[in-house]
Amino acid sequence: PLHGPDDLYGQKAAHHLVMIPLKGAEQKVRGVAVFLVDTGDPDALRACQERLELSLSLLSLYEMRLAFQQRHGDLKRLRTGMELLAAVNEQDRFTGAAMATCNEVAAKWQAERVCLGFLQGRYVRAVAMSHTEKFSRKMKIVQDLEAAMEECLDQDVEIVHPPAAEATYVARAAGELSKRHGPSNVVSLPMRKAGEPAAVLTVEWAPDATVDAGQVESLRLACDLCTPRLVSLREKDRWFGAKAARATRKGLGVLVGAKHTWAKVAAV
């Protein structure tokens, strides 16, 4: 009850404060809602309190529904990523696995074109394109795709075109790709192994398609799941000379690299 300064001694309060706890997950109290009720009638006050409690219960149910929808979306993204990984694991050769990756991503995310590129030396080379068995690096579209993938790998972040107003990355090559071979919405994602970018997946949609953060997150999960298998198959399928050169380069990197400096100085 709230008594006014002019109320007489023993007079019933004409106003009441109703305070109701706000409960979240596991019935933990997260806050308090306070309402000023302009009534002194006990029956009217009790009815108002019941309505307020019911309204806040509906608010809690709505919050639980949002949490359930988010969990359902997370499970759906995980299932899609696992289905893509299963399709990649069915292939025993790198070429087939790369092609399966592009085709599955194009089908599951309703994309117009998907291209996979791997880091080769200092440049990214396209190794597979959805629904395209053979292509030449002399093709303008392949060159533009490789430029967009190199732009993504150099920055080591997801590149989305058109970019959001608050985006801090450079998307010039992605814009050129969309302008010359679109218009289209473009998303490029770095594919990392042991924290280092090893490849890039570029996905293109029609200009009227909606590309939201959920789709990018789903693609990120799929890339993280498939990258180790793709990198392993690529290393396995390389010819003997390339394997020997890579092993020699790695050994020389340990020998003359920046690690174990004092031991190397002592040896010299």
PDB file of N, CA and C in Angstrom, residues 40-81:
ATOM      1  N   GLY A  40      -7.980   1.062  -4.105  1.00  0.00           N
ATOM      2  CA  GLY A  40      -7.865   0.623  -2.721  1.00  0.00           C
ATOM      3  C   GLY A  40      -8.785  -0.522  -2.404  1.00  0.00           C
ATOM      4  N   ASP A  41      -9.572  -0.952  -3.391  1.00  0.00           N
ATOM      5  CA  ASP A  41     -10.509  -2.064  -3.203  1.00  0.00           C
ATOM      6  C   ASP A  41      -9.730  -3.376  -3.218  1.00  0.00           C
ATOM      7  N   PRO A  42      -9.806  -4.195  -2.189  1.00  0.00           N
ATOM      8  CA  PRO A  42      -9.038  -5.452  -2.155  1.00  0.00           C
ATOM      9  C   PRO A  42      -9.397  -6.403  -3.303  1.00  0.00           C
ATOM     10  N   ASP A  43     -10.698  -6.484  -3.628  1.00  0.00           N
ATOM     11  CA  ASP A  43     -11.094  -7.388  -4.716  1.00  0.00           C
ATOM     12  C   ASP A  43     -10.537  -6.911  -6.059  1.00  0.00           C
ATOM     13  N   ALA A  44     -10.624  -5.609  -6.321  1.00  0.00           N
ATOM     14  CA  ALA A  44     -10.090  -5.074  -7.570  1.00  0.00           C
ATOM     15  C   ALA A  44      -8.572  -5.219  -7.616  1.00  0.00           C
ATOM     16  N   LEU A  45      -7.927  -5.041  -6.474  1.00  0.00           N
ATOM     17  CA  LEU A  45      -6.480  -5.198  -6.412  1.00  0.00           C
ATOM     18  C   LEU A  45      -6.080  -6.643  -6.691  1.00  0.00           C
ATOM     19  N   ARG A  46      -6.812  -7.593  -6.120  1.00  0.00           N
ATOM     20  CA  ARG A  46      -6.511  -9.009  -6.342  1.00  0.00           C
ATOM     21  C   ARG A  46      -6.714  -9.385  -7.814  1.00  0.00           C
ATOM     22  N   ALA A  47      -7.775  -8.883  -8.433  1.00  0.00           N
ATOM     23  CA  ALA A  47      -8.018  -9.177  -9.847  1.00  0.00           C
ATOM     24  C   ALA A  47      -6.931  -8.562 -10.739  1.00  0.00           C
ATOM     25  N   CYS A  48      -6.520  -7.351 -10.399  1.00  0.00           N
ATOM     26  CA  CYS A  48      -5.455  -6.697 -11.175  1.00  0.00           C
ATOM     27  C   CYS A  48      -4.141  -7.465 -11.039  1.00  0.00           C
ATOM     28  N   GLN A  49      -3.845  -7.934  -9.836  1.00  0.00           N
ATOM     29  CA  GLN A  49      -2.619  -8.688  -9.611  1.00  0.00           C
ATOM     30  C   GLN A  49      -2.631  -9.977 -10.433  1.00  0.00           C
ATOM     31  N   GLU A  50      -3.752 -10.663 -10.487  1.00  0.00           N
ATOM     32  CA  GLU A  50      -3.845 -11.903 -11.260  1.00  0.00           C
ATOM     33  C   GLU A  50      -3.621 -11.647 -12.744  1.00  0.00           C
ATOM     34  N   ARG A  51      -4.195 -10.555 -13.252  1.00  0.00           N
ATOM     35  CA  ARG A  51      -4.012 -10.227 -14.669  1.00  0.00           C
ATOM     36  C   ARG A  51      -2.549  -9.897 -14.967  1.00  0.00           C
ATOM     37  N   LEU A  52      -1.900  -9.164 -14.056  1.00  0.00           N
ATOM     38  CA  LEU A  52      -0.499  -8.822 -14.257  1.00  0.00           C
ATOM     39  C   LEU A  52       0.379 -10.072 -14.228  1.00  0.00           C
ATOM     40  N   GLU A  53       0.127 -10.978 -13.305  1.00  0.00           N
ATOM     41  CA  GLU A  53       0.902 -12.214 -13.236  1.00  0.00           C
ATOM     42  C   GLU A  53       0.707 -13.053 -14.497  1.00  0.00           C
ATOM     43  N   LEU A  54      -0.524 -13.074 -14.997  1.00  0.00           N
ATOM     44  CA  LEU A  54      -0.784 -13.828 -16.219  1.00  0.00           C
ATOM     45  C   LEU A  54      -0.056 -13.210 -17.409  1.00  0.00           C
ATOM     46  N   SER A  55      -0.070 -11.894 -17.490  1.00  0.00           N
ATOM     47  CA  SER A  55       0.611 -11.210 -18.600  1.00  0.00           C
ATOM     48  C   SER A  55       2.114 -11.491 -18.570  1.00  0.00           C
ATOM     49  N   LEU A  56       2.710 -11.435 -17.390  1.00  0.00           N
ATOM     50  CA  LEU A  56       4.147 -11.700 -17.292  1.00  0.00           C
ATOM     51  C   LEU A  56       4.459 -13.173 -17.541  1.00  0.00           C
ATOM     52  N   SER A  57       3.553 -14.055 -17.204  1.00  0.00           N
ATOM     53  CA  SER A  57       3.748 -15.472 -17.528  1.00  0.00           C
ATOM     54  C   SER A  57       3.765 -15.682 -19.038  1.00  0.00           C
ATOM     55  N   LEU A  58       2.889 -14.960 -19.734  1.00  0.00           N
ATOM     56  CA  LEU A  58       2.894 -15.042 -21.197  1.00  0.00           C
ATOM     57  C   LEU A  58       4.209 -14.515 -21.767  1.00  0.00           C
ATOM     58  N   LEU A  59       4.762 -13.472 -21.141  1.00  0.00           N
ATOM     59  CA  LEU A  59       6.050 -12.952 -21.572  1.00  0.00           C
ATOM     60  C   LEU A  59       7.146 -14.002 -21.394  1.00  0.00           C
ATOM     61  N   SER A  60       7.121 -14.714 -20.278  1.00  0.00           N
ATOM     62  CA  SER A  60       8.102 -15.774 -20.039  1.00  0.00           C
ATOM     63  C   SER A  60       7.943 -16.905 -21.053  1.00  0.00           C
ATOM     64  N   LEU A  61       6.691 -17.238 -21.374  1.00  0.00           N
ATOM     65  CA  LEU A  61       6.454 -18.283 -22.379  1.00  0.00           C
ATOM     66  C   LEU A  61       6.976 -17.858 -23.740  1.00  0.00           C
ATOM     67  N   TYR A  62       6.816 -16.582 -24.082  1.00  0.00           N
ATOM     68  CA  TYR A  62       7.325 -16.085 -25.359  1.00  0.00           C
ATOM     69  C   TYR A  62       8.846 -16.170 -25.396  1.00  0.00           C
ATOM     70  N   GLU A  63       9.478 -15.839 -24.283  1.00  0.00           N
ATOM     71  CA  GLU A  63      10.937 -15.939 -24.227  1.00  0.00           C
ATOM     72  C   GLU A  63      11.388 -17.390 -24.364  1.00  0.00           C
ATOM     73  N   MET A  64      10.675 -18.298 -23.714  1.00  0.00           N
ATOM     74  CA  MET A  64      11.003 -19.725 -23.849  1.00  0.00           C
ATOM     75  C   MET A  64      10.815 -20.200 -25.276  1.00  0.00           C
ATOM     76  N   ARG A  65       9.808 -19.676 -25.957  1.00  0.00           N
ATOM     77  CA  ARG A  65       9.576 -20.053 -27.351  1.00  0.00           C
ATOM     78  C   ARG A  65      10.715 -19.572 -28.239  1.00  0.00           C
ATOM     79  N   LEU A  66      11.190 -18.349 -27.993  1.00  0.00           N
ATOM     80  CA  LEU A  66      12.329 -17.849 -28.769  1.00  0.00           C
ATOM     81  C   LEU A  66      13.569 -18.702 -28.540  1.00  0.00           C
ATOM     82  N   ALA A  67      13.801 -19.088 -27.276  1.00  0.00           N
ATOM     83  CA  ALA A  67      14.954 -19.937 -26.982  1.00  0.00           C
ATOM     84  C   ALA A  67      14.823 -21.297 -27.664  1.00  0.00           C
ATOM     85  N   PHE A  68      13.600 -21.836 -27.696  1.00  0.00           N
ATOM     86  CA  PHE A  68      13.376 -23.117 -28.367  1.00  0.00           C
ATOM     87  C   PHE A  68      13.612 -22.986 -29.868  1.00  0.00           C
ATOM     88  N   GLN A  69      13.145 -21.895 -30.458  1.00  0.00           N
ATOM     89  CA  GLN A  69      13.364 -21.693 -31.886  1.00  0.00           C
ATOM     90  C   GLN A  69      14.852 -21.568 -32.202  1.00  0.00           C
ATOM     91  N   GLN A  70      15.603 -20.871 -31.344  1.00  0.00           N
ATOM     92  CA  GLN A  70      17.042 -20.753 -31.555  1.00  0.00           C
ATOM     93  C   GLN A  70      17.725 -22.111 -31.445  1.00  0.00           C
ATOM     94  N   ARG A  71      17.322 -22.898 -30.474  1.00  0.00           N
ATOM     95  CA  ARG A  71      17.902 -24.240 -30.326  1.00  0.00           C
ATOM     96  C   ARG A  71      17.551 -25.110 -31.516  1.00  0.00           C
ATOM     97  N   HIS A  72      16.314 -24.992 -31.992  1.00  0.00           N
ATOM     98  CA  HIS A  72      15.907 -25.759 -33.173  1.00  0.00           C
ATOM     99  C   HIS A  72      16.733 -25.348 -34.394  1.00  0.00           C
ATOM    100  N   GLY A  73      16.990 -24.039 -34.544  1.00  0.00           N
ATOM    101  CA  GLY A  73      17.824 -23.579 -35.650  1.00  0.00           C
ATOM    102  C   GLY A  73      19.250 -24.089 -35.539  1.00  0.00           C
ATOM    103  N   ASP A  74      19.792 -24.129 -34.309  1.00  0.00           N
ATOM    104  CA  ASP A  74      21.141 -24.654 -34.123  1.00  0.00           C
ATOM    105  C   ASP A  74      21.214 -26.130 -34.506  1.00  0.00           C
ATOM    106  N   LEU A  75      20.212 -26.900 -34.110  1.00  0.00           N
ATOM    107  CA  LEU A  75      20.193 -28.322 -34.454  1.00  0.00           C
ATOM    108  C   LEU A  75      20.048 -28.522 -35.966  1.00  0.00           C
ATOM    109  N   LYS A  76      19.261 -27.665 -36.603  1.00  0.00           N
ATOM    110  CA  LYS A  76      19.091 -27.766 -38.049  1.00  0.00           C
ATOM    111  C   LYS A  76      20.393 -27.468 -38.772  1.00  0.00           C
ATOM    112  N   ARG A  77      21.119 -26.439 -38.315  1.00  0.00           N
ATOM    113  CA  ARG A  77      22.411 -26.120 -38.922  1.00  0.00           C
ATOM    114  C   ARG A  77      23.409 -27.261 -38.716  1.00  0.00           C
ATOM    115  N   LEU A  78      23.393 -27.854 -37.527  1.00  0.00           N
ATOM    116  CA  LEU A  78      24.294 -28.978 -37.256  1.00  0.00           C
ATOM    117  C   LEU A  78      23.955 -30.169 -38.143  1.00  0.00           C
ATOM    118  N   ARG A  79      22.667 -30.442 -38.320  1.00  0.00           N
ATOM    119  CA  ARG A  79      22.276 -31.569 -39.179  1.00  0.00           C
ATOM    120  C   ARG A  79      22.704 -31.329 -40.617  1.00  0.00           C
ATOM    121  N   THR A  80      22.529 -30.091 -41.112  1.00  0.00           N
ATOM    122  CA  THR A  80      22.942 -29.790 -42.482  1.00  0.00           C
ATOM    123  C   THR A  80      24.449 -29.950 -42.646  1.00  0.00           C
ATOM    124  N   GLY A  81      25.209 -29.474 -41.656  1.00  0.00           N
ATOM    125  CA  GLY A  81      26.655 -29.635 -41.722  1.00  0.00           C
ATOM    126  C   GLY A  81      27.080 -31.084 -41.688  1.00  0.00           C
TER     127      GLY A  81
END
